[in-house]
Amino acid sequence: DQQVKQNSPSLSVQEGRISILNCDYTNSMFDYFLWYKKYPAEGPTFLISISSIKDKNEDGRFTVFLNKSAKHLSLHIVPSQPGDSAVYFCAANQGAQKLVFGQGTRLTINP
Amino acid sequence: NAGVTQTPKFRILKIGQSMTLQCTQDMNHNYMYWYRQDPGMGLKLIYYSVGAGITDKGEVPNGYNVSRSTTEDFPLRLELAAPSQTSVYFCASSPNWETQYFGPGTRLLVL
């Protein structure tokens, strides 16, 4: 039972363009959502988060949008840079600081 | 600042052997976690701890044990290694409920 789903295993975007990564969830009790970025042979690093009481959070080139009615969130990266090539995980907090992770999307930025 | 450190980085075990994966954090975080990541999958929570002396099961605890005698250390014990435990193991710590800081991971192969 996959409560957090990232249906696109991979995404390829040209440098300078917008990257949009998507995530869907099924549990309406999730109250906080996070995006993590992971390079090969490293642990995930926190990127950006959003509370369920908001619908948008922005940090520099990164913006996360939350659509609660659709149980959908997305991460926008603009402009995309080669260093953004990584695997991106969305995660949801279900209380007691326990995170539920999606399967990840591998983003490749092409020069 | 070392953050979260994990040892070993890579290990090969024979079926039935036991081992302990070490995790140490120097950020004085109360919360610590163990995850496993299988190929093409997201991170799944094995065990977590909200402070020294307190541990609880996550989503996939079978075959593992943990202890938390100090704030800094959160070792993960595999008693009877099985091929299904072949995975990459990540330890994480957190000061609050917003985000988690991950170690670089331990790659385990059980043959």
Coordinates of C-alpha atoms in Angstrom, one line a residue:
Chain A
D1 CA 0.0 0.0 0.0
Q2 CA 1.9 3.0 -1.3
Q3 CA 0.7 6.1 0.5
V4 CA 3.0 8.4 -1.3
K5 CA 3.5 7.9 -5.1
Q6 CA 5.9 9.4 -7.6
N7 CA 4.6 8.0 -10.8
S8 CA 7.5 9.2 -13.0
P9 CA 10.7 7.2 -12.4
S10 CA 12.7 9.6 -14.5
L11 CA 12.5 13.1 -16.1
S12 CA 14.9 14.8 -18.6
V13 CA 14.9 18.6 -18.9
Q14 CA 17.0 21.0 -20.8
E15 CA 19.2 23.3 -18.9
G16 CA 17.5 26.7 -18.2
R17 CA 14.0 25.2 -18.6
I18 CA 11.6 24.5 -15.8
S19 CA 11.6 21.0 -14.1
I20 CA 8.3 19.8 -12.6
L21 CA 8.3 16.8 -10.4
N22 CA 5.0 15.4 -9.2
C23 CA 3.9 13.5 -6.2
D24 CA 0.5 12.0 -5.2
Y25 CA -0.6 10.8 -1.8
T26 CA -3.6 8.9 -0.4
N27 CA -3.7 9.7 3.3
S28 CA -5.6 12.8 4.1
M29 CA -4.1 12.8 7.6
F30 CA -0.7 13.9 6.3
D31 CA 0.0 17.4 7.6
Y32 CA 3.5 18.2 6.3
F33 CA 5.2 17.5 3.1
L34 CA 8.9 17.6 2.2
W35 CA 11.2 17.2 -0.8
Y36 CA 14.6 15.6 -0.5
K37 CA 17.3 15.4 -3.1
K38 CA 19.8 12.6 -3.4
Y39 CA 23.1 12.3 -5.2
P40 CA 24.6 8.8 -5.9
A41 CA 26.5 7.3 -2.9
E42 CA 25.2 10.0 -0.6
G43 CA 22.3 10.3 1.8
P44 CA 19.2 12.4 1.0
T45 CA 19.4 16.1 1.8
F46 CA 16.4 18.2 2.7
L47 CA 15.3 20.6 -0.1
I48 CA 12.0 22.3 0.7
S49 CA 8.8 21.7 2.7
I50 CA 5.2 22.8 2.9
S51 CA 2.6 22.6 5.6
S52 CA -0.8 21.4 4.8
I53 CA -2.3 24.8 5.7
K54 CA -0.4 26.4 2.8
D55 CA -0.7 25.8 -0.9
K56 CA 2.7 27.2 -2.0
N57 CA 6.2 27.6 -0.6
E58 CA 9.1 29.2 -2.4
D59 CA 12.8 29.1 -1.8
G60 CA 15.0 30.6 -4.5
R61 CA 14.7 28.4 -7.6
F62 CA 12.5 25.9 -5.8
T63 CA 8.8 26.1 -5.3
V64 CA 6.5 23.5 -3.9
F65 CA 2.8 23.5 -4.6
L66 CA 0.2 21.6 -2.7
N67 CA -3.3 20.8 -3.9
K68 CA -5.1 19.1 -1.0
S69 CA -8.3 18.4 -2.8
A70 CA -6.4 16.5 -5.4
K71 CA -3.9 15.1 -2.8
H72 CA -1.1 16.2 -5.1
L73 CA 2.1 18.2 -4.7
S74 CA 4.7 19.3 -7.1
L75 CA 8.2 20.7 -7.1
H76 CA 9.1 23.3 -9.6
I77 CA 12.8 24.1 -10.3
V78 CA 13.4 27.1 -12.5
P79 CA 15.8 27.6 -14.1
S80 CA 17.1 24.1 -14.1
Q81 CA 20.9 23.7 -13.7
P82 CA 23.2 20.7 -14.3
G83 CA 23.8 20.4 -10.6
D84 CA 20.1 19.7 -10.1
S85 CA 20.6 16.3 -11.7
A86 CA 19.7 13.9 -8.9
V87 CA 17.0 11.7 -7.5
Y88 CA 14.2 13.6 -5.8
F89 CA 12.0 12.1 -3.2
C90 CA 8.8 13.5 -1.8
A91 CA 7.9 12.6 1.7
A92 CA 4.9 13.1 4.0
N93 CA 4.8 13.4 7.7
Q94 CA 2.2 11.3 9.5
G95 CA 3.0 12.4 13.0
A96 CA 5.6 11.3 15.6
Q97 CA 8.1 12.6 13.1
K98 CA 7.7 9.6 10.9
L99 CA 8.1 10.2 7.2
V100 CA 6.6 8.2 4.4
F101 CA 8.6 8.4 1.2
G102 CA 7.7 8.1 -2.5
Q103 CA 9.8 6.0 -4.8
G104 CA 11.8 8.8 -6.2
T105 CA 12.2 10.5 -9.6
R106 CA 15.5 10.7 -11.3
L107 CA 16.0 14.2 -12.8
T108 CA 18.5 14.7 -15.5
I109 CA 19.4 18.2 -16.7
N110 CA 20.8 18.2 -20.2
P111 CA 23.2 21.0 -21.3
Chain B
N1 CA 30.9 19.4 11.8
A2 CA 30.5 15.7 11.0
G3 CA 26.7 15.5 11.1
V4 CA 25.5 11.9 10.8
T5 CA 28.2 9.3 10.3
Q6 CA 27.6 5.6 9.4
T7 CA 30.0 2.7 9.4
P8 CA 30.7 0.5 7.5
K9 CA 30.2 1.9 4.1
F10 CA 29.9 -1.5 2.5
R11 CA 29.6 -5.0 3.8
I12 CA 29.1 -8.5 2.4
L13 CA 27.4 -11.0 4.8
K14 CA 26.7 -14.7 4.5
I15 CA 23.2 -15.9 5.2
G16 CA 22.7 -16.4 8.9
Q17 CA 25.6 -14.1 9.9
S18 CA 24.9 -11.1 12.2
M19 CA 26.3 -7.6 12.2
T20 CA 25.7 -4.2 13.7
L21 CA 25.4 -1.0 11.5
Q22 CA 26.7 1.9 13.4
C23 CA 25.2 5.4 13.4
T24 CA 26.5 8.5 15.3
Q25 CA 25.3 12.1 15.2
D26 CA 27.0 15.1 16.8
M27 CA 24.2 17.5 16.5
N28 CA 22.5 16.6 19.8
H29 CA 19.3 15.6 18.1
N30 CA 16.7 13.7 20.1
Y31 CA 15.2 12.0 17.1
M32 CA 17.0 9.2 15.2
Y33 CA 15.9 6.9 12.4
W34 CA 16.9 3.9 10.4
Y35 CA 15.7 3.4 6.9
R36 CA 16.3 0.9 4.1
Q37 CA 16.2 1.7 0.4
D38 CA 15.7 -1.1 -2.1
P39 CA 16.4 -0.6 -5.8
G40 CA 13.8 1.6 -7.4
M41 CA 12.0 2.1 -4.2
G42 CA 11.7 4.9 -1.6
L43 CA 13.0 4.8 1.9
K44 CA 11.2 2.6 4.3
L45 CA 11.4 3.2 8.1
I46 CA 12.8 0.3 10.1
Y47 CA 13.0 1.7 13.6
Y48 CA 13.1 5.1 15.2
S49 CA 13.9 6.7 18.5
V50 CA 12.6 9.9 20.2
G51 CA 15.4 10.0 22.8
A52 CA 17.9 7.9 24.7
G53 CA 16.3 4.8 26.0
I54 CA 13.2 5.1 23.8
T55 CA 12.8 3.2 20.5
D56 CA 9.8 2.1 18.4
K57 CA 9.1 0.1 15.3
G58 CA 8.6 1.6 11.9
E59 CA 7.1 0.1 8.8
V60 CA 9.6 -2.9 8.3
P61 CA 11.1 -3.9 11.6
N62 CA 11.2 -7.7 11.2
G63 CA 14.8 -9.1 11.3
Y64 CA 16.2 -6.0 13.0
N65 CA 16.9 -4.7 16.5
V66 CA 18.0 -1.3 17.8
S67 CA 19.1 0.3 21.0
R68 CA 19.6 3.9 22.1
S69 CA 21.8 4.2 25.2
T70 CA 23.1 7.6 24.3
T71 CA 21.8 10.7 22.4
E72 CA 24.6 10.3 19.9
D73 CA 24.5 6.6 18.9
F74 CA 21.7 4.5 17.4
P75 CA 23.1 1.1 16.2
L76 CA 21.0 -1.3 14.1
R77 CA 21.5 -5.0 14.7
L78 CA 20.9 -7.8 12.1
E79 CA 20.8 -11.1 14.0
L80 CA 20.3 -13.6 11.2
A81 CA 21.1 -12.1 7.8
A82 CA 18.8 -13.1 4.9
P83 CA 19.1 -12.2 1.2
S84 CA 15.9 -10.0 1.6
Q85 CA 18.0 -7.7 3.8
T86 CA 20.3 -6.8 0.9
S87 CA 19.7 -3.1 0.7
V88 CA 21.2 0.4 1.4
Y89 CA 20.6 1.5 4.9
F90 CA 20.4 5.1 5.9
C91 CA 20.5 6.6 9.4
A92 CA 19.0 10.0 10.1
S93 CA 18.6 12.4 12.9
S94 CA 16.3 15.3 13.5
P95 CA 16.0 18.2 16.1
N96 CA 12.3 18.6 15.5
W97 CA 9.5 17.4 13.4
E98 CA 10.3 19.4 10.3
T99 CA 13.3 17.7 8.7
Q100 CA 15.8 14.9 9.0
Y101 CA 19.5 14.8 8.4
F102 CA 20.8 11.7 6.7
G103 CA 24.1 9.9 6.8
P104 CA 25.8 8.6 3.7
G105 CA 24.4 5.1 3.9
T106 CA 25.7 1.6 4.4
R107 CA 25.4 -0.8 1.4
L108 CA 24.8 -4.4 2.6
L109 CA 24.9 -7.5 0.4
V110 CA 23.7 -10.8 1.8
L111 CA 24.8 -13.9 -0.1

